[in-house]
Coordinates of C-alpha atoms in Angstrom, one line a residue:
Chain A
X1 CA 0.3 -0.1 0.2
X2 CA 2.8 2.2 0.8
X3 CA 4.2 1.6 -2.6
X4 CA 1.5 2.9 -4.5
X5 CA 1.7 6.3 -2.3
X6 CA 5.7 6.2 -2.6
X7 CA 5.8 5.8 -6.5
X8 CA 4.0 8.8 -7.7
X9 CA 5.7 10.7 -5.2
X10 CA 9.0 9.5 -6.0
X11 CA 8.0 10.2 -9.9
X12 CA 7.0 13.7 -9.1
X13 CA 9.6 14.4 -7.0
X14 CA 12.1 13.6 -9.8
X15 CA 10.3 15.6 -12.3
X16 CA 10.3 18.6 -9.9
X17 CA 13.8 18.1 -9.4
X18 CA 14.5 17.9 -13.3
X19 CA 12.7 20.7 -14.0
X20 CA 14.1 23.0 -11.2
X21 CA 17.5 21.6 -11.8
X22 CA 17.5 22.7 -15.4
X23 CA 16.3 26.6 -14.9
X24 CA 17.5 27.2 -11.4
X25 CA 20.7 27.1 -9.7
X26 CA 19.9 28.2 -6.3
X27 CA 22.7 28.3 -3.6
X28 CA 22.1 26.2 -0.5
X29 CA 22.1 29.5 1.8
X30 CA 19.5 31.5 -0.3
X31 CA 17.5 28.4 0.1
X32 CA 16.8 28.7 3.7
X33 CA 14.1 31.2 3.0
X34 CA 10.8 30.0 2.5
X35 CA 9.6 29.4 -1.1
X36 CA 13.1 29.3 -2.7
X37 CA 13.9 25.9 -2.1
X38 CA 14.9 24.3 -5.3
X39 CA 15.3 20.4 -3.6
X40 CA 11.9 20.8 -1.4
X41 CA 10.8 17.4 -1.0
X42 CA 13.6 15.5 -3.5
X43 CA 14.9 12.5 -2.2
X44 CA 18.5 11.8 -1.4
X45 CA 19.7 8.2 -0.9
X46 CA 22.8 8.0 1.6
X47 CA 24.3 4.8 2.9
X48 CA 24.9 4.5 6.6
X49 CA 26.8 2.1 8.8
X50 CA 23.7 1.9 11.1
X51 CA 23.4 2.0 14.9
X52 CA 25.2 4.7 16.8
X53 CA 27.1 5.8 13.8
X54 CA 23.7 6.4 12.3
X55 CA 22.2 8.7 15.2
X56 CA 25.5 10.6 15.0
X57 CA 24.8 11.1 11.2
X58 CA 21.1 12.1 11.7
X59 CA 21.7 14.4 14.7
X60 CA 24.8 16.3 13.0
X61 CA 24.1 16.2 9.4
X62 CA 20.6 14.8 8.2
X63 CA 18.2 17.3 10.3
X64 CA 20.3 20.2 9.6
X65 CA 20.4 19.3 5.8
X66 CA 16.5 18.4 5.4
X67 CA 15.9 21.9 7.5
X68 CA 18.1 23.9 5.2
X69 CA 17.2 22.2 1.6
X70 CA 13.9 20.6 2.3
X71 CA 15.5 17.7 0.6
X72 CA 14.5 14.2 2.2
X73 CA 17.1 11.7 3.2
X74 CA 16.8 8.2 2.9
X75 CA 19.3 6.2 5.1
X76 CA 20.3 3.1 4.0
X77 CA 22.4 0.4 6.1
X78 CA 25.2 -0.7 4.1
X79 CA 28.9 -1.5 5.1
X80 CA 31.6 -0.1 3.0
X81 CA 32.2 -3.1 1.0
X82 CA 28.4 -4.2 0.7
X83 CA 28.0 -0.5 -0.7
X84 CA 30.9 -0.9 -3.0
X85 CA 29.7 -4.5 -4.3
X86 CA 26.3 -3.0 -4.8
X87 CA 27.1 0.2 -6.4
X88 CA 29.4 -2.0 -8.9
X89 CA 26.5 -4.2 -9.6
X90 CA 24.2 -1.1 -10.1
X91 CA 26.5 0.3 -12.3
X92 CA 24.6 2.3 -14.9
X93 CA 21.5 2.4 -12.5
X94 CA 22.9 3.2 -9.3
X95 CA 20.4 3.7 -6.1
X96 CA 22.4 5.5 -3.7
X97 CA 23.4 9.3 -4.0
X98 CA 25.8 9.3 -1.4
X99 CA 28.3 6.3 0.0
X100 CA 30.5 6.2 3.1
X101 CA 33.3 4.1 2.9
X102 CA 35.7 3.2 5.8
X103 CA 37.9 0.8 4.3
X104 CA 39.4 2.6 1.4
X105 CA 37.0 1.2 -0.9
X106 CA 36.9 4.9 -2.6
X107 CA 40.3 3.8 -4.4
X108 CA 38.5 1.1 -6.4
X109 CA 35.2 3.1 -6.7
X110 CA 37.1 6.3 -8.4
X111 CA 39.3 3.9 -10.6
X112 CA 36.1 2.3 -12.1
X113 CA 34.0 5.7 -12.4
X114 CA 31.4 4.9 -9.8
X115 CA 31.8 7.9 -8.0
X116 CA 32.5 11.5 -9.2
X117 CA 35.4 13.9 -8.5
X118 CA 34.4 16.8 -6.0
X119 CA 35.7 20.3 -7.0
X120 CA 37.1 22.2 -4.1
X121 CA 34.7 25.3 -5.1
X122 CA 31.5 22.8 -4.2
X123 CA 32.4 22.7 -0.5
X124 CA 31.8 25.9 1.3
X125 CA 34.0 24.5 4.0
X126 CA 36.9 23.7 1.7
X127 CA 39.3 26.4 3.8
X128 CA 38.3 25.1 7.0
X129 CA 39.4 21.3 6.6
X130 CA 42.4 19.6 7.5
X131 CA 44.7 18.9 4.6
X132 CA 44.5 15.4 5.1
X133 CA 40.8 15.5 4.7
X134 CA 41.0 17.1 1.2
X135 CA 44.1 15.4 -0.4
X136 CA 42.2 12.5 -1.7
X137 CA 39.8 14.8 -3.5
X138 CA 42.4 15.6 -6.5
X139 CA 42.7 11.8 -7.1
X140 CA 38.6 11.8 -7.5
X141 CA 37.6 10.8 -4.1
X142 CA 35.0 12.2 -1.9
X143 CA 36.6 14.0 1.4
X144 CA 37.5 12.5 4.3
X145 CA 34.8 13.4 6.9
X146 CA 35.7 11.2 10.1
X147 CA 39.1 10.2 11.2
X148 CA 39.4 7.3 13.8
X149 CA 42.7 6.1 15.0
X150 CA 43.1 2.2 15.3
X151 CA 44.6 1.0 18.4
X152 CA 43.8 -1.4 21.4
X153 CA 40.5 -1.8 22.9
X154 CA 40.7 -3.5 26.5
X155 CA 38.4 -4.2 29.3
X156 CA 39.5 -2.1 32.2
X157 CA 38.0 -4.5 34.7
X158 CA 40.1 -7.3 33.9
X159 CA 43.2 -5.4 32.6
X160 CA 44.4 -3.0 35.4
X161 CA 47.5 -1.7 33.7
X162 CA 46.6 -0.3 30.2
X163 CA 48.5 -2.0 27.4
X164 CA 51.0 0.3 25.5
X165 CA 52.3 -1.9 22.3
X166 CA 50.9 -3.7 19.5
X167 CA 52.8 -6.7 20.7
X168 CA 50.6 -6.4 23.8
X169 CA 48.2 -8.8 22.0
X170 CA 50.9 -11.4 21.9
X171 CA 51.3 -11.3 25.6
X172 CA 50.5 -14.7 27.0
X173 CA 49.0 -13.0 30.0
X174 CA 46.0 -12.1 27.8
X175 CA 45.6 -15.6 26.4
X176 CA 42.2 -16.9 25.8
X177 CA 41.1 -13.3 26.1
X178 CA 42.2 -11.7 22.9
X179 CA 39.7 -10.8 19.7
X180 CA 41.5 -10.4 16.3
X181 CA 39.8 -8.8 13.4
X182 CA 39.4 -10.9 10.4
X183 CA 41.0 -9.5 7.0
X184 CA 37.8 -9.0 5.6
X185 CA 37.4 -6.1 7.8
X186 CA 40.2 -3.5 7.2
X187 CA 40.8 -2.9 10.9
X188 CA 42.0 -6.7 10.5
X189 CA 44.4 -5.7 8.0
X190 CA 45.9 -2.5 9.4
X191 CA 46.4 -4.2 13.2
X192 CA 48.0 -7.1 11.3
X193 CA 50.3 -4.2 9.6
X194 CA 51.0 -2.8 13.1
X195 CA 51.7 -5.7 14.7
X196 CA 54.3 -6.6 12.1
X197 CA 56.0 -3.2 12.3
X198 CA 56.1 -3.5 15.8
X199 CA 57.9 -7.0 15.5
X200 CA 60.5 -5.3 13.2
X201 CA 59.3 -5.8 9.8
X202 CA 57.7 -3.8 7.4
X203 CA 54.4 -3.7 4.9
X204 CA 56.8 -5.2 2.0
X205 CA 57.3 -8.6 4.0
X206 CA 54.2 -9.3 6.4
X207 CA 55.4 -12.9 7.3
X208 CA 56.1 -12.2 11.0
X209 CA 52.9 -10.3 11.6
X210 CA 50.8 -12.7 9.7
X211 CA 52.4 -15.6 11.7
X212 CA 52.4 -14.0 14.9
X213 CA 48.8 -13.3 14.7
X214 CA 47.7 -16.4 12.8
X215 CA 49.5 -18.7 15.3
X216 CA 47.5 -16.8 17.7
X217 CA 44.2 -17.5 16.6
X218 CA 45.0 -21.0 15.2
X219 CA 46.0 -22.2 18.9
X220 CA 42.5 -20.7 20.2
X221 CA 44.4 -18.2 22.2
X222 CA 42.5 -15.5 20.2
X223 CA 39.0 -15.6 18.6
X224 CA 38.7 -13.8 15.4
X225 CA 35.7 -11.3 14.9
X226 CA 34.4 -9.8 11.5
X227 CA 32.5 -7.1 12.4
X228 CA 31.8 -4.3 15.0
X229 CA 28.9 -6.3 16.1
X230 CA 31.1 -9.2 16.8
X231 CA 33.3 -7.1 18.7
X232 CA 30.4 -5.9 21.1
X233 CA 29.2 -9.6 21.5
X234 CA 33.0 -10.6 22.1
X235 CA 33.3 -8.3 24.9
X236 CA 29.8 -8.4 26.5
X237 CA 29.4 -12.1 26.1
X238 CA 32.8 -14.0 25.3
X239 CA 34.9 -12.6 28.2
X240 CA 37.5 -10.8 25.9
X241 CA 39.8 -8.4 27.6
X242 CA 41.9 -7.2 24.6
X243 CA 41.1 -6.5 20.9
X244 CA 42.6 -4.3 18.4
X245 CA 39.9 -2.3 16.8
X246 CA 39.3 1.7 16.1
X247 CA 38.3 4.1 18.6
X248 CA 34.9 4.7 17.3
X249 CA 33.3 1.6 18.0
X250 CA 35.4 1.4 21.4
X251 CA 33.5 4.4 22.4
X252 CA 30.3 2.9 21.1
X253 CA 31.0 -0.3 23.3
X254 CA 31.7 2.3 26.3
X255 CA 28.4 4.0 25.8
X256 CA 26.7 0.7 25.5
X257 CA 27.8 0.3 29.4
X258 CA 30.7 -1.8 28.5
X259 CA 33.7 -1.5 31.0
X260 CA 36.2 -1.0 27.8
X261 CA 38.7 1.8 27.3
X262 CA 40.5 2.7 24.4
X263 CA 44.4 3.5 23.9
X264 CA 46.7 4.4 21.0
X265 CA 50.2 2.2 21.3
X266 CA 53.2 3.9 21.6
X267 CA 54.5 3.0 18.3
X268 CA 52.6 5.5 16.5
X269 CA 49.2 6.6 15.4
X270 CA 47.4 4.8 12.5
X271 CA 44.0 5.6 11.7
X272 CA 41.0 4.7 9.5
X273 CA 39.4 7.4 7.4
X274 CA 35.5 7.4 6.7
X275 CA 35.0 9.3 3.3
X276 CA 31.6 10.5 1.8
X277 CA 31.6 9.9 -1.8
X278 CA 29.3 11.3 -4.6
X279 CA 27.9 8.4 -6.5
X280 CA 28.2 8.6 -10.7
X281 CA 25.0 8.4 -12.8
X282 CA 22.5 10.0 -10.3
X283 CA 20.0 13.1 -10.9
X284 CA 21.2 15.4 -8.2
X285 CA 24.9 15.2 -7.7
X286 CA 24.9 18.8 -6.7
X287 CA 22.6 18.0 -3.7
X288 CA 24.9 15.0 -2.6
X289 CA 27.6 17.4 -2.6
X290 CA 25.8 20.0 -0.4
X291 CA 24.9 16.9 1.7
X292 CA 28.8 16.1 2.1
X293 CA 29.4 19.9 2.6
X294 CA 27.2 19.8 5.5
X295 CA 28.8 16.8 7.0
X296 CA 32.2 18.8 7.2
X297 CA 30.7 21.7 8.8
X298 CA 31.7 22.6 12.3
X299 CA 28.5 21.6 14.0
X300 CA 28.2 18.2 12.3
X301 CA 32.0 17.4 13.3
X302 CA 31.2 18.5 16.5
X303 CA 28.6 16.1 16.9
X304 CA 30.6 13.2 15.5
X305 CA 33.2 14.2 18.0
X306 CA 31.0 14.1 20.9
X307 CA 29.0 10.9 20.1
X308 CA 31.5 8.7 18.6
X309 CA 35.1 10.4 19.3
X310 CA 35.6 11.1 15.7
X311 CA 38.7 13.7 15.3
X312 CA 37.2 16.8 13.8
X313 CA 38.7 17.4 10.4
X314 CA 37.1 20.8 10.5
X315 CA 39.7 23.1 12.2
X316 CA 37.0 25.8 13.6
X317 CA 35.8 23.0 15.7
X318 CA 35.9 23.7 19.4
X319 CA 35.6 20.7 21.8
X320 CA 35.0 20.8 25.2
X321 CA 37.9 19.8 27.6
X322 CA 36.4 16.3 28.3
X323 CA 35.9 15.4 24.7
X324 CA 39.0 17.1 23.4
X325 CA 41.0 14.7 26.0
X326 CA 39.9 11.7 24.5
X327 CA 40.3 12.5 20.6
X328 CA 43.1 12.9 18.3
X329 CA 44.3 16.6 18.6
X330 CA 44.4 18.6 15.6
X331 CA 48.4 18.6 15.9
X332 CA 48.4 15.0 15.9
X333 CA 46.9 14.9 12.6
X334 CA 50.3 15.4 11.0
X335 CA 51.7 12.7 12.7
X336 CA 49.2 10.0 11.6
X337 CA 51.3 7.1 9.6
X338 CA 49.5 6.2 6.6
X339 CA 50.4 2.8 5.0
X340 CA 50.6 2.7 1.1
X341 CA 47.1 2.2 0.1
X342 CA 48.0 0.8 -3.4
X343 CA 50.4 -1.5 -1.5
X344 CA 47.5 -2.6 0.6
X345 CA 45.2 -3.1 -2.2
X346 CA 47.8 -4.9 -4.4
X347 CA 48.5 -7.4 -1.8
X348 CA 45.2 -7.6 0.4
X349 CA 44.0 -11.0 -1.4
X350 CA 47.2 -12.6 -1.0
X351 CA 47.4 -11.7 2.8
X352 CA 43.9 -12.7 3.1
X353 CA 44.6 -16.2 1.7
X354 CA 47.5 -16.7 4.0
X355 CA 45.5 -15.6 6.7
X356 CA 42.6 -17.7 5.8
X357 CA 44.7 -20.7 5.6
X358 CA 46.3 -20.0 9.1
X359 CA 43.2 -19.5 10.9
X360 CA 40.5 -22.0 9.6
X361 CA 40.0 -25.1 11.6
Chain B
X1 CA -10.1 -30.0 -26.2
X2 CA -6.9 -28.7 -27.0
X3 CA -7.3 -25.4 -25.3
X4 CA -8.5 -27.0 -22.0
X5 CA -5.3 -28.7 -21.9
X6 CA -3.5 -25.6 -22.8
X7 CA -5.2 -23.2 -20.0
X8 CA -3.2 -24.8 -16.9
X9 CA -0.1 -24.2 -18.6
X10 CA -1.1 -20.4 -18.9
X11 CA -1.9 -20.5 -15.3
X12 CA 2.0 -21.6 -15.0
X13 CA 3.1 -18.6 -17.0
X14 CA 3.6 -16.1 -14.4
X15 CA 5.4 -18.5 -12.2
X16 CA 7.6 -19.8 -15.3
X17 CA 8.3 -16.1 -16.2
X18 CA 9.4 -15.3 -12.6
X19 CA 11.5 -18.3 -12.3
X20 CA 13.3 -17.6 -15.8
X21 CA 13.7 -13.7 -14.8
X22 CA 15.0 -14.3 -11.3
X23 CA 16.6 -17.7 -11.3
X24 CA 17.4 -19.2 -15.0
X25 CA 19.0 -15.8 -16.1
X26 CA 21.3 -15.1 -13.0
X27 CA 22.2 -18.8 -12.9
X28 CA 23.0 -18.9 -16.2
X29 CA 25.1 -15.7 -16.0
X30 CA 26.7 -17.2 -13.1
X31 CA 28.0 -20.1 -15.0
X32 CA 29.3 -18.0 -17.8
X33 CA 31.0 -15.4 -15.3
X34 CA 32.9 -18.2 -13.7
X35 CA 34.6 -19.3 -16.9
X36 CA 35.3 -16.0 -18.4
X37 CA 38.7 -14.5 -18.6
X38 CA 38.9 -11.2 -16.7
X39 CA 40.6 -9.4 -19.7
X40 CA 39.4 -9.5 -23.2
X41 CA 37.2 -12.2 -22.9
X42 CA 37.9 -15.9 -23.7
X43 CA 37.1 -18.9 -21.7
X44 CA 39.5 -19.8 -18.9
X45 CA 39.4 -22.4 -16.0
X46 CA 41.5 -20.4 -13.7
X47 CA 38.9 -19.9 -11.2
X48 CA 38.2 -23.4 -11.1
X49 CA 41.8 -24.1 -10.8
X50 CA 42.1 -21.9 -7.9
X51 CA 39.0 -23.4 -6.0
X52 CA 40.4 -27.0 -6.4
X53 CA 44.0 -26.0 -5.7
X54 CA 43.2 -24.4 -2.3
X55 CA 42.7 -26.6 1.0
X56 CA 40.7 -23.5 2.4
X57 CA 38.2 -23.5 -0.2
X58 CA 37.9 -27.2 -0.4
X59 CA 37.8 -27.5 3.5
X60 CA 34.7 -24.9 3.2
X61 CA 32.9 -27.0 0.7
X62 CA 33.7 -30.2 2.8
X63 CA 32.4 -28.4 5.9
X64 CA 29.3 -27.2 4.1
X65 CA 28.1 -30.6 2.6
X66 CA 29.0 -32.6 5.9
X67 CA 27.1 -29.9 8.2
X68 CA 24.3 -29.7 6.2
X69 CA 23.7 -33.1 5.6
X70 CA 24.0 -33.7 9.3
X71 CA 21.3 -30.7 10.1
X72 CA 19.2 -32.1 7.3
X73 CA 19.2 -35.5 9.1
X74 CA 18.5 -34.0 12.8
X75 CA 15.9 -31.6 11.4
X76 CA 14.0 -34.7 9.5
X77 CA 14.2 -36.9 12.5
X78 CA 13.1 -34.4 15.0
X79 CA 10.2 -33.1 12.6
X80 CA 8.7 -36.5 11.9
X81 CA 7.4 -37.2 15.3
X82 CA 6.1 -33.6 15.5
X83 CA 4.4 -33.7 12.1
X84 CA 3.0 -37.3 13.1
X85 CA 1.6 -36.0 16.4
X86 CA 0.0 -32.8 14.9
X87 CA -1.4 -34.8 12.1
X88 CA -3.3 -37.1 14.5
X89 CA -4.1 -34.6 17.3
X90 CA -7.3 -32.6 18.0
X91 CA -7.6 -29.4 16.3
X92 CA -6.8 -27.1 19.1
X93 CA -3.6 -29.4 20.2
X94 CA -2.7 -28.9 16.7
X95 CA -3.1 -25.1 16.2
X96 CA -1.3 -24.5 19.3
X97 CA 1.7 -26.9 18.2
X98 CA 1.7 -25.2 14.8
X99 CA 1.8 -21.6 16.5
X100 CA 4.8 -23.0 18.5
X101 CA 6.4 -24.1 15.2
X102 CA 5.8 -21.2 13.4
X103 CA 6.6 -18.8 16.2
X104 CA 10.3 -18.7 15.5
X105 CA 9.8 -17.9 11.7
X106 CA 8.3 -14.7 12.6
X107 CA 11.6 -13.3 14.2
X108 CA 14.6 -12.5 12.1
X109 CA 17.2 -15.3 11.7
X110 CA 19.7 -12.9 13.0
X111 CA 18.0 -12.4 16.1
X112 CA 17.4 -16.0 16.8
X113 CA 21.1 -16.8 16.3
X114 CA 22.4 -14.0 18.8
X115 CA 20.0 -15.6 21.3
X116 CA 22.2 -18.8 20.7
X117 CA 25.1 -16.5 21.0
X118 CA 24.4 -15.5 24.2
X119 CA 23.1 -19.1 25.4
X120 CA 26.5 -20.7 23.7
X121 CA 28.7 -18.2 25.2
X122 CA 31.4 -18.8 27.7
X123 CA 29.0 -17.5 30.4
X124 CA 25.6 -18.6 28.6
X125 CA 23.4 -21.4 30.2
X126 CA 24.4 -24.3 27.9
X127 CA 28.0 -24.1 28.8
X128 CA 27.3 -25.2 32.1
X129 CA 25.4 -28.2 31.2
X130 CA 27.4 -31.2 32.3
X131 CA 28.9 -33.5 29.7
X132 CA 28.9 -30.1 26.8
X133 CA 32.5 -30.5 26.4
X134 CA 31.6 -33.8 24.8
X135 CA 30.3 -31.6 21.8
X136 CA 33.4 -29.9 21.4
X137 CA 32.9 -26.8 23.8
X138 CA 36.0 -25.2 25.1
X139 CA 36.8 -21.9 26.9
X140 CA 34.3 -20.3 24.5
X141 CA 31.5 -22.4 25.3
X142 CA 30.0 -23.9 22.0
X143 CA 30.7 -20.7 19.9
X144 CA 33.3 -21.4 17.3
X145 CA 32.4 -25.4 17.3
X146 CA 30.6 -27.3 14.5
X147 CA 28.2 -28.7 17.3
X148 CA 27.4 -25.1 18.2
X149 CA 26.3 -24.5 14.2
X150 CA 24.2 -27.6 13.8
X151 CA 22.4 -27.0 17.0
X152 CA 21.6 -23.4 15.8
X153 CA 20.7 -24.3 12.3
X154 CA 18.7 -27.1 13.1
X155 CA 16.3 -24.9 15.2
X156 CA 16.2 -22.3 12.2
X157 CA 15.3 -25.1 9.8
X158 CA 12.7 -27.1 12.0
X159 CA 9.9 -25.1 11.1
X160 CA 10.3 -25.9 7.4
X161 CA 10.8 -29.6 7.9
X162 CA 7.8 -30.0 10.3
X163 CA 5.3 -28.1 7.6
X164 CA 6.3 -29.7 4.5
X165 CA 6.3 -33.0 6.2
X166 CA 2.8 -32.4 7.7
X167 CA 1.3 -31.7 4.6
X168 CA 1.8 -35.3 3.5
X169 CA 1.5 -37.0 6.8
X170 CA -1.8 -35.4 7.1
X171 CA -3.3 -37.1 3.9
X172 CA -2.3 -40.4 5.1
X173 CA -5.7 -42.3 6.1
X174 CA -6.1 -43.1 9.6
X175 CA -8.3 -46.2 8.7
X176 CA -5.1 -47.4 7.3
X177 CA -3.3 -47.5 10.6
X178 CA -6.6 -48.7 12.4
X179 CA -6.3 -52.0 9.9
X180 CA -2.8 -52.4 10.9
X181 CA -3.5 -52.5 14.5
X182 CA -6.5 -54.6 14.0
X183 CA -4.4 -57.0 12.1
X184 CA -2.1 -57.2 15.2
X185 CA 0.8 -54.8 14.5
X186 CA 1.9 -52.7 17.4
X187 CA 2.0 -49.1 17.4
X188 CA 5.9 -49.0 16.3
X189 CA 5.3 -51.7 13.6
X190 CA 2.4 -49.6 12.1
X191 CA 4.6 -46.4 12.2
X192 CA 7.4 -48.3 10.6
X193 CA 5.6 -50.2 7.9
X194 CA 2.7 -47.8 7.2
X195 CA 2.9 -44.4 8.3
X196 CA 6.6 -43.7 7.7
X197 CA 6.4 -45.4 4.0
X198 CA 3.4 -43.5 3.1
X199 CA 4.6 -40.2 4.1
X200 CA 8.2 -40.7 2.6
X201 CA 7.5 -38.4 -0.2
X202 CA 6.7 -35.5 2.3
X203 CA 10.1 -36.6 4.2
X204 CA 12.1 -36.5 1.1
X205 CA 10.7 -33.1 0.1
X206 CA 11.2 -31.9 3.4
X207 CA 14.8 -33.0 3.4
X208 CA 15.4 -31.2 0.0
X209 CA 14.1 -28.1 1.4
X210 CA 16.2 -28.1 4.5
X211 CA 19.3 -29.2 2.8
X212 CA 19.3 -26.6 0.3
X213 CA 18.3 -23.8 3.0
X214 CA 20.9 -25.4 5.0
X215 CA 23.7 -25.1 2.5
X216 CA 23.2 -21.7 1.5
X217 CA 22.6 -19.9 4.7
X218 CA 25.7 -18.1 6.0
X219 CA 24.5 -15.6 8.8
X220 CA 24.1 -18.5 11.4
X221 CA 27.4 -20.3 10.3
X222 CA 29.3 -17.2 10.5
X223 CA 27.7 -15.6 14.0
X224 CA 28.1 -19.1 15.9
X225 CA 30.8 -20.8 14.2
X226 CA 32.8 -17.6 13.1
X227 CA 35.3 -16.8 10.4
X228 CA 37.6 -20.0 11.8
X229 CA 34.9 -22.4 10.6
X230 CA 34.1 -21.1 7.2
X231 CA 31.5 -22.2 5.0
X232 CA 31.0 -22.3 1.2
X233 CA 28.2 -19.7 1.4
X234 CA 29.7 -17.4 3.7
X235 CA 33.3 -17.6 1.5
X236 CA 31.1 -16.9 -1.6
X237 CA 29.9 -13.9 0.2
X238 CA 32.9 -12.4 1.2
X239 CA 34.6 -12.9 -1.9
X240 CA 31.8 -11.1 -3.8
X241 CA 31.4 -8.3 -1.2
X242 CA 35.2 -7.8 0.4
X243 CA 37.1 -9.1 -2.8
X244 CA 34.6 -8.0 -5.6
X245 CA 36.0 -10.9 -7.2
X246 CA 32.9 -12.0 -8.8
X247 CA 34.1 -14.8 -11.2
X248 CA 35.8 -16.8 -8.3
X249 CA 32.7 -16.4 -6.2
X250 CA 30.6 -17.5 -9.2
X251 CA 33.1 -20.4 -9.6
X252 CA 32.2 -21.4 -6.1
X253 CA 28.7 -20.9 -6.7
X254 CA 28.7 -23.2 -9.3
X255 CA 30.4 -26.0 -7.0
X256 CA 27.9 -25.3 -4.5
X257 CA 24.9 -25.7 -7.2
X258 CA 26.2 -28.8 -8.4
X259 CA 26.3 -30.4 -4.6
X260 CA 22.9 -29.3 -4.2
X261 CA 21.7 -30.8 -7.5
X262 CA 23.3 -34.2 -6.8
X263 CA 21.8 -34.5 -3.1
X264 CA 18.3 -33.5 -4.5
X265 CA 18.5 -35.8 -7.1
X266 CA 19.1 -38.4 -4.5
X267 CA 16.6 -37.7 -2.3
X268 CA 13.9 -37.5 -4.8
X269 CA 15.0 -40.8 -5.8
X270 CA 14.4 -41.9 -2.3
X271 CA 11.1 -40.5 -2.3
X272 CA 9.9 -42.3 -5.0
X273 CA 11.5 -45.8 -4.5
X274 CA 8.8 -46.7 -1.8
X275 CA 5.8 -45.5 -3.7

């Protein structure tokens, strides 16, 4: 029944959008005034990672965006890999306007022309952003909207002395209480690279890291999780004390009432970057750009930092002391060590095959 | 006369069209894409070479087949008595049992599986049962064990088995049972020589359905078994979404498909033999 009502609405909205897009080029600021809203009722489909992340997106971006433009945002839950698989399969007839990627998928998406490059001039926030947030735009990716360090999540009731090094995951004191992340999840690959580095190797030879973590899983001293939901279950029900993961979900777990803390090991800062991208082949790319611009505004960045501990990529954000103390500071951005994403992309399949053969029973 | 014979076929048309569009086309596409070389086309068997050359994937295939057969056997063994009782009970008992059987179907499989994750975890109720380590339970309880996967899957599959078998068992005439009892056969003998043989087509089709559902499911094996107990449906999902290697995922699907067809052919034969 809902379908019958929705269909004409969508068609109507699309026709209105087409007509308006062809004659009017309204600026979003002017659109705030009563009748001049060119995107009134236009639907914008955006991918979401669900849960608390979605709540932060709604509060920080969707609501202000809808209020300012009159557009209607539809959120569809799709993890990065699923979203990329979907827009690849839908090439020619994509169903999303904005996709969020957390695992570097924008690299592949841009290479296959599935996402559109964004011009600096399309972002009103451009001049306020960290250089790191926009450096990929020259290569055709969307800007980084959220930065979260990858480190160690630990149970503060069971682990009295906070871990300090990546090699602590290998410490026999934690045997049976460690959760590693599968390589199907980028955090798994990043933490393996980190452990590998800590053991004295480099990205060019990951045998040490793979062997150390592979043995840990194969011997039963560590379990292997694949998703953030698995991680939550691991800490809540599976007596897990220590897990390499990202700070955003550590914060989610903490807010869910679990006694967990997050620490960045002393070896250095590795981070995961969440990008927002405009999908190619949709009707309203400029509306999608506007949505992304809203994600980069100080107000949105503040909400992301408060709710999920994302380090603001907008330099004008002022955080309360409490929040500022637990997110990456602006001056730490320059010290983030990034692995060569092309090397990761080239080797990931080989590493994954190796990893799978080590851990499967 | 000729027209009246065509009419039933016309009624089939929508279903056939749907199957052709939603099933045959993708299956053919899958078969084709598994043997197409990535660059410039041409036929290649490289995906199958990789599949059959990998212990990991062969292990996943073997586990898929083995667990599905065990799950199917258990589901049918549990479902047959339930279906029998339902087919012979008064209508309100029957309705009550039906509700109990169908109720789990009304919740998402993910929710049900998370329930099992809690029960089977180290602190879960099941883990404190005496003798649970005989099923392979370790420090993580039944999580990460094949026994855990089988238990959770059988619960998911049971309603499908019960409903399919019930349909056929209800049509087995009670008079036949009475005749058998009157001629001196006891309850078990009647069950074995009258009821079960007559219900065999239903049991066979229930088993087929359960097997097909079982071998293609990946959510429950993934949540309960975890990534260390890979099944083919799970590796297909990961390779097609994370790896974006569709031809290789297609090759795995072809293997899975071939396995399902073989087992279905065998069960359907079993269903016919005794008729």
